[in-house]
Amino acid sequence: MSAKSIFSLVQGQPTQDGNRVPLTRLVPGLGQHGAEAFRAMDPFLLMDHFGPMVLNPGTDAGFPPHPHKGFQTLTYLIQGAFKHRDSTGGSGLLRPGGAQLMNAGAGIVHEEMPVPEQLETGGPIEGVQLWINLPKAHKGSAPGYTDLQPESMPWAPLPGGRIRVLAGTWAGVTGPAQTPARMAYAHLELEAGARFEQALPEGWTVAVVPLRGSVRIEGRDVAADTVALLGEGERLVLAASSSASLMLLAGKPLGEPIAHYGPFVMNTREEIEQAVLDYQQGRMGHLD
Ligand code: MN
């Protein structure tokens, strides 16, 4: 079986979002025109890697209330803590090793903010938020949250490393997140020199994103905060050049039109205009 080689390597862009949260935005189609940028990793739209950083006491770095429509976010916390609330009345606490899957569906307003203890003492924070597109038939679905506790996706040992599977199946381990888009998503940690191999379904989008350290794929190095989008072949084969922490993504492309504006991802311009109106006129609800 042939090993996949790298189709494109795109470095993440340092930016800020929410309440002055420094993050690296990873969009493999960055530089392409408009919504085309969001098509490159179909069914995934983008990935934000926030931290690792140490917050000073009193730093209210977080994401105050804002809307979303037409896709899902899967937020995975590696260090620190976040409290979330949304306009459906949902709320919860995000802990290290845990995640939350938000279905924005027909429209939601939510916030993610530091917990009071962290506000008082400061401390380390790191996480990854992945935007997963919804098929057209699910863009009008009921919004809501699913909390994925760390206990539901424990580390599984591997030769020279360990893996935590959030969705789909990697290394024979199946994760808890259920999404309309068919996908597989995992956090992999490897010691220097360790190898990882995985067969993947034909036609799926496959991407590797090191968060720390670097890996080698078919003779090319992939540095931290870079998206390696892989080309044809049956197997992902990689080796850690140094001690490395990385996210693995695989998904079946939706192949549907994408219209995008800020926090809304729909199929047509008209649907985006409607989303903006819905939000402005309060139809996505509000936080109490
Ligand atoms: Mn958000």
PDB file of C-alpha atoms and ligand atoms in Angstrom:
ATOM      1  CA  MET A   1       0.000   0.000   0.000  1.00  0.00           C
ATOM      2  CA  SER A   2       1.358   3.404  -0.929  1.00  0.00           C
ATOM      3  CA  ALA A   3       2.200   6.075   1.617  1.00  0.00           C
ATOM      4  CA  LYS A   4       0.589   9.492   1.289  1.00  0.00           C
ATOM      5  CA  SER A   5       2.913  12.373   0.417  1.00  0.00           C
ATOM      6  CA  ILE A   6       2.389  16.040   1.236  1.00  0.00           C
ATOM      7  CA  PHE A   7       0.109  17.909  -1.172  1.00  0.00           C
ATOM      8  CA  SER A   8       0.482  21.321   0.472  1.00  0.00           C
ATOM      9  CA  LEU A   9       2.149  22.823   3.524  1.00  0.00           C
ATOM     10  CA  VAL A  10       0.588  26.005   4.915  1.00  0.00           C
ATOM     11  CA  GLN A  11       1.964  27.857   7.895  1.00  0.00           C
ATOM     12  CA  GLY A  12      -0.532  29.113  10.467  1.00  0.00           C
ATOM     13  CA  GLN A  13      -1.111  32.845  10.891  1.00  0.00           C
ATOM     14  CA  PRO A  14      -0.608  34.395  14.328  1.00  0.00           C
ATOM     15  CA  THR A  15      -3.670  36.513  15.168  1.00  0.00           C
ATOM     16  CA  GLN A  16      -6.037  37.399  18.028  1.00  0.00           C
ATOM     17  CA  ASP A  17      -9.687  36.665  18.519  1.00  0.00           C
ATOM     18  CA  GLY A  18     -12.326  37.174  21.187  1.00  0.00           C
ATOM     19  CA  ASN A  19     -11.037  39.114  24.149  1.00  0.00           C
ATOM     20  CA  ARG A  20      -7.355  39.463  23.109  1.00  0.00           C
ATOM     21  CA  VAL A  21      -6.686  35.727  22.938  1.00  0.00           C
ATOM     22  CA  PRO A  22      -3.474  35.155  20.962  1.00  0.00           C
ATOM     23  CA  LEU A  23      -3.853  32.192  18.640  1.00  0.00           C
ATOM     24  CA  THR A  24      -2.523  30.618  15.480  1.00  0.00           C
ATOM     25  CA  ARG A  25      -5.174  30.318  12.753  1.00  0.00           C
ATOM     26  CA  LEU A  26      -4.660  27.341  10.472  1.00  0.00           C
ATOM     27  CA  VAL A  27      -6.525  27.488   7.162  1.00  0.00           C
ATOM     28  CA  PRO A  28      -4.879  25.426   4.426  1.00  0.00           C
ATOM     29  CA  GLY A  29      -6.497  27.515   1.665  1.00  0.00           C
ATOM     30  CA  LEU A  30      -5.319  30.823   3.158  1.00  0.00           C
ATOM     31  CA  GLY A  31      -4.467  33.228   0.345  1.00  0.00           C
ATOM     32  CA  GLN A  32      -7.120  31.773  -1.952  1.00  0.00           C
ATOM     33  CA  HIS A  33     -10.043  34.001  -2.763  1.00  0.00           C
ATOM     34  CA  GLY A  34     -12.952  34.303  -0.288  1.00  0.00           C
ATOM     35  CA  ALA A  35     -14.782  31.118   0.618  1.00  0.00           C
ATOM     36  CA  GLU A  36     -12.417  29.054  -1.553  1.00  0.00           C
ATOM     37  CA  ALA A  37      -9.972  29.266   1.347  1.00  0.00           C
ATOM     38  CA  PHE A  38     -12.434  27.241   3.413  1.00  0.00           C
ATOM     39  CA  ARG A  39     -12.830  24.534   0.798  1.00  0.00           C
ATOM     40  CA  ALA A  40      -9.235  23.277   0.841  1.00  0.00           C
ATOM     41  CA  MET A  41      -9.747  21.049   3.893  1.00  0.00           C
ATOM     42  CA  ASP A  42     -13.429  20.064   3.243  1.00  0.00           C
ATOM     43  CA  PRO A  43     -15.273  18.952   5.454  1.00  0.00           C
ATOM     44  CA  PHE A  44     -13.100  20.974   7.885  1.00  0.00           C
ATOM     45  CA  LEU A  45     -13.090  24.773   7.635  1.00  0.00           C
ATOM     46  CA  LEU A  46     -10.317  25.960   9.891  1.00  0.00           C
ATOM     47  CA  MET A  47      -8.413  25.219  13.072  1.00  0.00           C
ATOM     48  CA  ASP A  48      -7.402  27.684  15.790  1.00  0.00           C
ATOM     49  CA  HIS A  49      -4.538  26.723  18.118  1.00  0.00           C
ATOM     50  CA  PHE A  50      -4.633  28.961  21.201  1.00  0.00           C
ATOM     51  CA  GLY A  51      -1.620  28.993  23.506  1.00  0.00           C
ATOM     52  CA  PRO A  52       0.353  27.376  24.950  1.00  0.00           C
ATOM     53  CA  MET A  53       0.689  30.449  27.127  1.00  0.00           C
ATOM     54  CA  VAL A  54       0.606  31.439  30.772  1.00  0.00           C
ATOM     55  CA  LEU A  55      -2.102  33.941  31.681  1.00  0.00           C
ATOM     56  CA  ASN A  56      -1.309  36.570  34.296  1.00  0.00           C
ATOM     57  CA  PRO A  57      -3.697  36.826  37.255  1.00  0.00           C
ATOM     58  CA  GLY A  58      -6.698  38.967  36.311  1.00  0.00           C
ATOM     59  CA  THR A  59      -6.407  38.250  32.559  1.00  0.00           C
ATOM     60  CA  ASP A  60      -9.914  37.755  31.262  1.00  0.00           C
ATOM     61  CA  ALA A  61      -8.702  36.291  27.946  1.00  0.00           C
ATOM     62  CA  GLY A  62     -11.685  34.476  26.493  1.00  0.00           C
ATOM     63  CA  PHE A  63     -14.433  34.645  23.906  1.00  0.00           C
ATOM     64  CA  PRO A  64     -17.365  36.904  24.995  1.00  0.00           C
ATOM     65  CA  PRO A  65     -20.858  36.313  23.496  1.00  0.00           C
ATOM     66  CA  HIS A  66     -20.883  35.894  19.696  1.00  0.00           C
ATOM     67  CA  PRO A  67     -23.022  33.992  17.166  1.00  0.00           C
ATOM     68  CA  HIS A  68     -22.421  31.027  14.855  1.00  0.00           C
ATOM     69  CA  LYS A  69     -24.524  29.363  12.169  1.00  0.00           C
ATOM     70  CA  GLY A  70     -24.180  26.511   9.690  1.00  0.00           C
ATOM     71  CA  PHE A  71     -21.308  24.447  11.121  1.00  0.00           C
ATOM     72  CA  GLN A  72     -19.973  22.766  14.274  1.00  0.00           C
ATOM     73  CA  THR A  73     -17.051  23.596  16.538  1.00  0.00           C
ATOM     74  CA  LEU A  74     -15.077  20.952  18.390  1.00  0.00           C
ATOM     75  CA  THR A  75     -13.058  22.638  21.125  1.00  0.00           C
ATOM     76  CA  TYR A  76     -10.370  20.502  22.778  1.00  0.00           C
ATOM     77  CA  LEU A  77      -8.592  21.732  25.877  1.00  0.00           C
ATOM     78  CA  ILE A  78      -5.012  20.601  26.579  1.00  0.00           C
ATOM     79  CA  GLN A  79      -4.222  22.872  29.560  1.00  0.00           C
ATOM     80  CA  GLY A  80      -6.266  25.275  31.686  1.00  0.00           C
ATOM     81  CA  ALA A  81     -10.051  25.594  32.034  1.00  0.00           C
ATOM     82  CA  PHE A  82     -12.920  27.343  30.236  1.00  0.00           C
ATOM     83  CA  LYS A  83     -16.549  27.875  31.165  1.00  0.00           C
ATOM     84  CA  HIS A  84     -19.082  28.023  28.375  1.00  0.00           C
ATOM     85  CA  ARG A  85     -22.688  29.234  28.149  1.00  0.00           C
ATOM     86  CA  ASP A  86     -25.017  29.405  25.185  1.00  0.00           C
ATOM     87  CA  SER A  87     -28.371  30.788  24.078  1.00  0.00           C
ATOM     88  CA  THR A  88     -30.092  27.369  24.314  1.00  0.00           C
ATOM     89  CA  GLY A  89     -29.496  27.519  28.098  1.00  0.00           C
ATOM     90  CA  GLY A  90     -26.572  25.101  27.952  1.00  0.00           C
ATOM     91  CA  SER A  91     -23.477  25.594  30.085  1.00  0.00           C
ATOM     92  CA  GLY A  92     -20.495  23.555  31.157  1.00  0.00           C
ATOM     93  CA  LEU A  93     -16.868  23.425  32.200  1.00  0.00           C
ATOM     94  CA  LEU A  94     -14.108  22.467  29.816  1.00  0.00           C
ATOM     95  CA  ARG A  95     -11.211  20.657  31.525  1.00  0.00           C
ATOM     96  CA  PRO A  96      -7.796  19.466  30.244  1.00  0.00           C
ATOM     97  CA  GLY A  97      -8.230  16.375  28.068  1.00  0.00           C
ATOM     98  CA  GLY A  98     -11.906  17.186  27.557  1.00  0.00           C
ATOM     99  CA  ALA A  99     -13.770  18.739  24.676  1.00  0.00           C
ATOM    100  CA  GLN A 100     -17.088  20.222  23.705  1.00  0.00           C
ATOM    101  CA  LEU A 101     -18.902  19.735  20.435  1.00  0.00           C
ATOM    102  CA  MET A 102     -21.147  22.660  19.588  1.00  0.00           C
ATOM    103  CA  ASN A 103     -23.734  22.352  16.870  1.00  0.00           C
ATOM    104  CA  ALA A 104     -24.379  25.907  15.684  1.00  0.00           C
ATOM    105  CA  GLY A 105     -26.963  24.520  13.239  1.00  0.00           C
ATOM    106  CA  ALA A 106     -29.716  27.091  12.634  1.00  0.00           C
ATOM    107  CA  GLY A 107     -27.951  29.625  14.892  1.00  0.00           C
ATOM    108  CA  ILE A 108     -26.565  29.987  18.406  1.00  0.00           C
ATOM    109  CA  VAL A 109     -24.961  32.651  20.587  1.00  0.00           C
ATOM    110  CA  HIS A 110     -22.279  31.441  22.987  1.00  0.00           C
ATOM    111  CA  GLU A 111     -19.353  32.516  25.128  1.00  0.00           C
ATOM    112  CA  GLU A 112     -16.217  30.788  26.394  1.00  0.00           C
ATOM    113  CA  MET A 113     -14.557  32.544  29.336  1.00  0.00           C
ATOM    114  CA  PRO A 114     -11.976  31.780  32.034  1.00  0.00           C
ATOM    115  CA  VAL A 115     -13.208  30.162  35.248  1.00  0.00           C
ATOM    116  CA  PRO A 116     -13.060  32.454  38.347  1.00  0.00           C
ATOM    117  CA  GLU A 117     -10.165  30.483  39.891  1.00  0.00           C
ATOM    118  CA  GLN A 118      -8.054  30.974  36.793  1.00  0.00           C
ATOM    119  CA  LEU A 119      -8.953  34.655  36.691  1.00  0.00           C
ATOM    120  CA  GLU A 120      -7.601  34.950  40.235  1.00  0.00           C
ATOM    121  CA  THR A 121      -4.404  32.938  39.946  1.00  0.00           C
ATOM    122  CA  GLY A 122      -3.610  33.003  36.229  1.00  0.00           C
ATOM    123  CA  GLY A 123      -2.041  29.886  34.774  1.00  0.00           C
ATOM    124  CA  PRO A 124      -1.285  27.939  31.622  1.00  0.00           C
ATOM    125  CA  ILE A 125      -3.779  27.539  28.813  1.00  0.00           C
ATOM    126  CA  GLU A 126      -3.691  25.633  25.514  1.00  0.00           C
ATOM    127  CA  GLY A 127      -6.328  24.207  23.239  1.00  0.00           C
ATOM    128  CA  VAL A 128      -7.515  23.663  19.703  1.00  0.00           C
ATOM    129  CA  GLN A 129     -10.832  24.641  18.134  1.00  0.00           C
ATOM    130  CA  LEU A 130     -11.759  22.848  14.926  1.00  0.00           C
ATOM    131  CA  TRP A 131     -14.578  24.127  12.670  1.00  0.00           C
ATOM    132  CA  ILE A 132     -16.408  21.229  11.021  1.00  0.00           C
ATOM    133  CA  ASN A 133     -18.801  22.075   8.210  1.00  0.00           C
ATOM    134  CA  LEU A 134     -22.397  20.819   8.286  1.00  0.00           C
ATOM    135  CA  PRO A 135     -23.951  19.207   5.203  1.00  0.00           C
ATOM    136  CA  LYS A 136     -26.675  21.406   3.660  1.00  0.00           C
ATOM    137  CA  ALA A 137     -29.377  19.139   5.124  1.00  0.00           C
ATOM    138  CA  HIS A 138     -28.093  19.825   8.681  1.00  0.00           C
ATOM    139  CA  LYS A 139     -27.472  23.591   8.492  1.00  0.00           C
ATOM    140  CA  GLY A 140     -30.954  24.247   9.862  1.00  0.00           C
ATOM    141  CA  SER A 141     -30.674  21.674  12.688  1.00  0.00           C
ATOM    142  CA  ALA A 142     -31.355  22.512  16.343  1.00  0.00           C
ATOM    143  CA  PRO A 143     -28.359  24.200  18.004  1.00  0.00           C
ATOM    144  CA  GLY A 144     -26.774  22.726  21.129  1.00  0.00           C
ATOM    145  CA  TYR A 145     -23.738  21.483  23.008  1.00  0.00           C
ATOM    146  CA  THR A 146     -22.332  18.073  23.815  1.00  0.00           C
ATOM    147  CA  ASP A 147     -19.700  17.947  26.551  1.00  0.00           C
ATOM    148  CA  LEU A 148     -17.071  15.261  26.031  1.00  0.00           C
ATOM    149  CA  GLN A 149     -15.473  14.511  29.381  1.00  0.00           C
ATOM    150  CA  PRO A 150     -11.788  13.516  29.560  1.00  0.00           C
ATOM    151  CA  GLU A 151     -12.874  10.108  30.924  1.00  0.00           C
ATOM    152  CA  SER A 152     -14.738   9.396  27.657  1.00  0.00           C
ATOM    153  CA  MET A 153     -11.559   9.732  25.592  1.00  0.00           C
ATOM    154  CA  PRO A 154      -8.565   8.586  27.670  1.00  0.00           C
ATOM    155  CA  TRP A 155      -5.028   8.370  26.320  1.00  0.00           C
ATOM    156  CA  ALA A 156      -4.341   5.011  24.662  1.00  0.00           C
ATOM    157  CA  PRO A 157      -0.716   3.800  24.668  1.00  0.00           C
ATOM    158  CA  LEU A 158       1.158   3.337  21.372  1.00  0.00           C
ATOM    159  CA  PRO A 159       4.749   2.229  20.678  1.00  0.00           C
ATOM    160  CA  GLY A 160       6.765   5.397  21.416  1.00  0.00           C
ATOM    161  CA  GLY A 161       3.757   7.506  22.260  1.00  0.00           C
ATOM    162  CA  ARG A 162       0.062   7.794  23.030  1.00  0.00           C
ATOM    163  CA  ILE A 163      -3.143   8.828  21.288  1.00  0.00           C
ATOM    164  CA  ARG A 164      -6.419  10.433  22.394  1.00  0.00           C
ATOM    165  CA  VAL A 165      -9.205   9.904  19.869  1.00  0.00           C
ATOM    166  CA  LEU A 166     -11.944  12.547  19.831  1.00  0.00           C
ATOM    167  CA  ALA A 167     -13.918  11.327  16.799  1.00  0.00           C
ATOM    168  CA  GLY A 168     -13.920   8.359  14.444  1.00  0.00           C
ATOM    169  CA  THR A 169     -11.259   5.658  14.678  1.00  0.00           C
ATOM    170  CA  TRP A 170      -7.474   5.975  14.839  1.00  0.00           C
ATOM    171  CA  ALA A 171      -5.102   3.150  15.832  1.00  0.00           C
ATOM    172  CA  GLY A 172      -8.105   0.933  16.532  1.00  0.00           C
ATOM    173  CA  VAL A 173      -9.515   3.356  19.125  1.00  0.00           C
ATOM    174  CA  THR A 174     -12.906   5.039  18.541  1.00  0.00           C
ATOM    175  CA  GLY A 175     -13.695   8.472  19.968  1.00  0.00           C
ATOM    176  CA  PRO A 176     -17.001   9.791  21.374  1.00  0.00           C
ATOM    177  CA  ALA A 177     -17.804  12.828  19.148  1.00  0.00           C
ATOM    178  CA  GLN A 178     -20.654  12.215  16.683  1.00  0.00           C
ATOM    179  CA  THR A 179     -20.952  14.558  13.701  1.00  0.00           C
ATOM    180  CA  PRO A 180     -23.065  14.609  10.501  1.00  0.00           C
ATOM    181  CA  ALA A 181     -19.784  14.978   8.543  1.00  0.00           C
ATOM    182  CA  ARG A 182     -17.952  11.632   8.458  1.00  0.00           C
ATOM    183  CA  MET A 183     -14.624  12.276  10.163  1.00  0.00           C
ATOM    184  CA  ALA A 184     -11.833  11.071  12.419  1.00  0.00           C
ATOM    185  CA  TYR A 185      -9.854  13.353  14.745  1.00  0.00           C
ATOM    186  CA  ALA A 186      -7.151  12.634  17.318  1.00  0.00           C
ATOM    187  CA  HIS A 187      -4.357  14.105  19.438  1.00  0.00           C
ATOM    188  CA  LEU A 188      -1.109  12.160  19.054  1.00  0.00           C
ATOM    189  CA  GLU A 189       2.040  12.498  21.145  1.00  0.00           C
ATOM    190  CA  LEU A 190       5.259  10.808  19.986  1.00  0.00           C
ATOM    191  CA  GLU A 191       8.790  10.510  21.333  1.00  0.00           C
ATOM    192  CA  ALA A 192      11.618  11.535  18.986  1.00  0.00           C
ATOM    193  CA  GLY A 193      12.080   8.836  16.353  1.00  0.00           C
ATOM    194  CA  ALA A 194       8.726   7.112  16.942  1.00  0.00           C
ATOM    195  CA  ARG A 195       6.630   6.190  13.887  1.00  0.00           C
ATOM    196  CA  PHE A 196       2.876   6.202  13.335  1.00  0.00           C
ATOM    197  CA  GLU A 197       0.949   4.547  10.499  1.00  0.00           C
ATOM    198  CA  GLN A 198      -2.726   4.504   9.670  1.00  0.00           C
ATOM    199  CA  ALA A 199      -4.717   3.284   6.663  1.00  0.00           C
ATOM    200  CA  LEU A 200      -7.416   5.774   5.598  1.00  0.00           C
ATOM    201  CA  PRO A 201     -10.514   5.622   3.389  1.00  0.00           C
ATOM    202  CA  GLU A 202      -9.980   6.573  -0.250  1.00  0.00           C
ATOM    203  CA  GLY A 203     -11.085  10.072  -1.187  1.00  0.00           C
ATOM    204  CA  TRP A 204     -10.998  11.456   2.355  1.00  0.00           C
ATOM    205  CA  THR A 205      -9.241  14.717   3.206  1.00  0.00           C
ATOM    206  CA  VAL A 206      -6.272  14.002   5.492  1.00  0.00           C
ATOM    207  CA  ALA A 207      -4.282  16.651   7.371  1.00  0.00           C
ATOM    208  CA  VAL A 208      -1.559  16.615  10.027  1.00  0.00           C
ATOM    209  CA  VAL A 209      -1.009  19.613  12.316  1.00  0.00           C
ATOM    210  CA  PRO A 210       1.918  19.556  14.765  1.00  0.00           C
ATOM    211  CA  LEU A 211       1.261  21.724  17.837  1.00  0.00           C
ATOM    212  CA  ARG A 212       4.777  21.209  19.227  1.00  0.00           C
ATOM    213  CA  GLY A 213       7.895  19.598  17.740  1.00  0.00           C
ATOM    214  CA  SER A 214       8.031  18.417  14.146  1.00  0.00           C
ATOM    215  CA  VAL A 215       7.270  15.301  12.114  1.00  0.00           C
ATOM    216  CA  ARG A 216       8.542  13.912   8.825  1.00  0.00           C
ATOM    217  CA  ILE A 217       6.181  12.643   6.097  1.00  0.00           C
ATOM    218  CA  GLU A 218       7.636  11.045   2.934  1.00  0.00           C
ATOM    219  CA  GLY A 219      10.896  12.976   3.243  1.00  0.00           C
ATOM    220  CA  ARG A 220       9.434  16.376   4.126  1.00  0.00           C
ATOM    221  CA  ASP A 221       9.455  18.095   7.512  1.00  0.00           C
ATOM    222  CA  VAL A 222       6.284  19.537   9.019  1.00  0.00           C
ATOM    223  CA  ALA A 223       6.965  22.172  11.689  1.00  0.00           C
ATOM    224  CA  ALA A 224       4.728  23.214  14.587  1.00  0.00           C
ATOM    225  CA  ASP A 225       1.641  25.299  13.728  1.00  0.00           C
ATOM    226  CA  THR A 226       1.733  24.199  10.068  1.00  0.00           C
ATOM    227  CA  VAL A 227      -1.024  22.294   8.240  1.00  0.00           C
ATOM    228  CA  ALA A 228       0.237  19.431   6.092  1.00  0.00           C
ATOM    229  CA  LEU A 229      -2.517  18.475   3.680  1.00  0.00           C
ATOM    230  CA  LEU A 230      -1.847  15.038   2.262  1.00  0.00           C
ATOM    231  CA  GLY A 231      -2.310  13.776  -1.270  1.00  0.00           C
ATOM    232  CA  GLU A 232      -3.214  10.404  -2.732  1.00  0.00           C
ATOM    233  CA  GLY A 233      -2.193   7.102  -1.198  1.00  0.00           C
ATOM    234  CA  GLU A 234      -3.703   4.559   1.154  1.00  0.00           C
ATOM    235  CA  ARG A 235      -1.636   5.117   4.273  1.00  0.00           C
ATOM    236  CA  LEU A 236      -0.564   7.989   6.468  1.00  0.00           C
ATOM    237  CA  VAL A 237       3.033   7.257   7.534  1.00  0.00           C
ATOM    238  CA  LEU A 238       4.885   9.727   9.735  1.00  0.00           C
ATOM    239  CA  ALA A 239       7.879   9.807  12.065  1.00  0.00           C
ATOM    240  CA  ALA A 240       8.577  12.278  14.859  1.00  0.00           C
ATOM    241  CA  SER A 241      11.764  14.291  14.150  1.00  0.00           C
ATOM    242  CA  SER A 242      11.693  15.499  17.759  1.00  0.00           C
ATOM    243  CA  SER A 243       9.361  14.907  20.686  1.00  0.00           C
ATOM    244  CA  ALA A 244       6.060  15.989  19.111  1.00  0.00           C
ATOM    245  CA  SER A 245       2.415  16.756  19.880  1.00  0.00           C
ATOM    246  CA  LEU A 246       0.098  16.814  16.860  1.00  0.00           C
ATOM    247  CA  MET A 247      -3.495  16.705  15.688  1.00  0.00           C
ATOM    248  CA  LEU A 248      -4.606  14.188  13.052  1.00  0.00           C
ATOM    249  CA  LEU A 249      -7.617  15.004  10.867  1.00  0.00           C
ATOM    250  CA  ALA A 250      -9.423  12.885   8.307  1.00  0.00           C
ATOM    251  CA  GLY A 251     -12.846  13.509   6.804  1.00  0.00           C
ATOM    252  CA  LYS A 252     -15.057  12.762   3.840  1.00  0.00           C
ATOM    253  CA  PRO A 253     -15.432  15.949   1.740  1.00  0.00           C
ATOM    254  CA  LEU A 254     -18.996  17.322   1.555  1.00  0.00           C
ATOM    255  CA  GLY A 255     -18.398  18.748  -1.926  1.00  0.00           C
ATOM    256  CA  GLU A 256     -21.070  21.435  -1.415  1.00  0.00           C
ATOM    257  CA  PRO A 257     -20.846  25.187  -2.174  1.00  0.00           C
ATOM    258  CA  ILE A 258     -19.458  27.324   0.665  1.00  0.00           C
ATOM    259  CA  ALA A 259     -20.493  30.902   1.451  1.00  0.00           C
ATOM    260  CA  HIS A 260     -18.717  32.432   4.436  1.00  0.00           C
ATOM    261  CA  TYR A 261     -18.937  35.624   6.442  1.00  0.00           C
ATOM    262  CA  GLY A 262     -17.306  35.891   9.890  1.00  0.00           C
ATOM    263  CA  PRO A 263     -18.970  33.341  12.195  1.00  0.00           C
ATOM    264  CA  PHE A 264     -21.473  32.079   9.582  1.00  0.00           C
ATOM    265  CA  VAL A 265     -20.829  29.319   7.017  1.00  0.00           C
ATOM    266  CA  MET A 266     -23.683  28.577   4.606  1.00  0.00           C
ATOM    267  CA  ASN A 267     -24.116  27.427   1.002  1.00  0.00           C
ATOM    268  CA  THR A 268     -25.234  30.694  -0.654  1.00  0.00           C
ATOM    269  CA  ARG A 269     -24.790  34.457  -0.308  1.00  0.00           C
ATOM    270  CA  GLU A 270     -28.535  34.842   0.344  1.00  0.00           C
ATOM    271  CA  GLU A 271     -28.317  32.419   3.283  1.00  0.00           C
ATOM    272  CA  ILE A 272     -25.433  34.457   4.725  1.00  0.00           C
ATOM    273  CA  GLU A 273     -27.468  37.669   4.440  1.00  0.00           C
ATOM    274  CA  GLN A 274     -30.360  35.900   6.192  1.00  0.00           C
ATOM    275  CA  ALA A 275     -27.987  34.703   8.963  1.00  0.00           C
ATOM    276  CA  VAL A 276     -26.761  38.264   9.588  1.00  0.00           C
ATOM    277  CA  LEU A 277     -30.395  39.472   9.790  1.00  0.00           C
ATOM    278  CA  ASP A 278     -31.397  36.580  12.078  1.00  0.00           C
ATOM    279  CA  TYR A 279     -28.585  37.481  14.466  1.00  0.00           C
ATOM    280  CA  GLN A 280     -29.220  41.243  14.348  1.00  0.00           C
ATOM    281  CA  GLN A 281     -32.930  40.706  15.000  1.00  0.00           C
ATOM    282  CA  GLY A 282     -32.297  38.399  17.953  1.00  0.00           C
ATOM    283  CA  ARG A 283     -33.503  35.157  16.382  1.00  0.00           C
ATOM    284  CA  MET A 284     -30.354  33.302  17.489  1.00  0.00           C
ATOM    285  CA  GLY A 285     -31.309  34.035  21.094  1.00  0.00           C
ATOM    286  CA  HIS A 286     -29.153  35.647  23.760  1.00  0.00           C
ATOM    287  CA  LEU A 287     -27.256  34.829  26.955  1.00  0.00           C
ATOM    288  CA  ASP A 288     -29.121  35.564  30.198  1.00  0.00           C
TER     289      ASP A 288
HETATM  290 MN    MN B   1     -17.371  30.678  19.061  1.00  0.00          MN
END
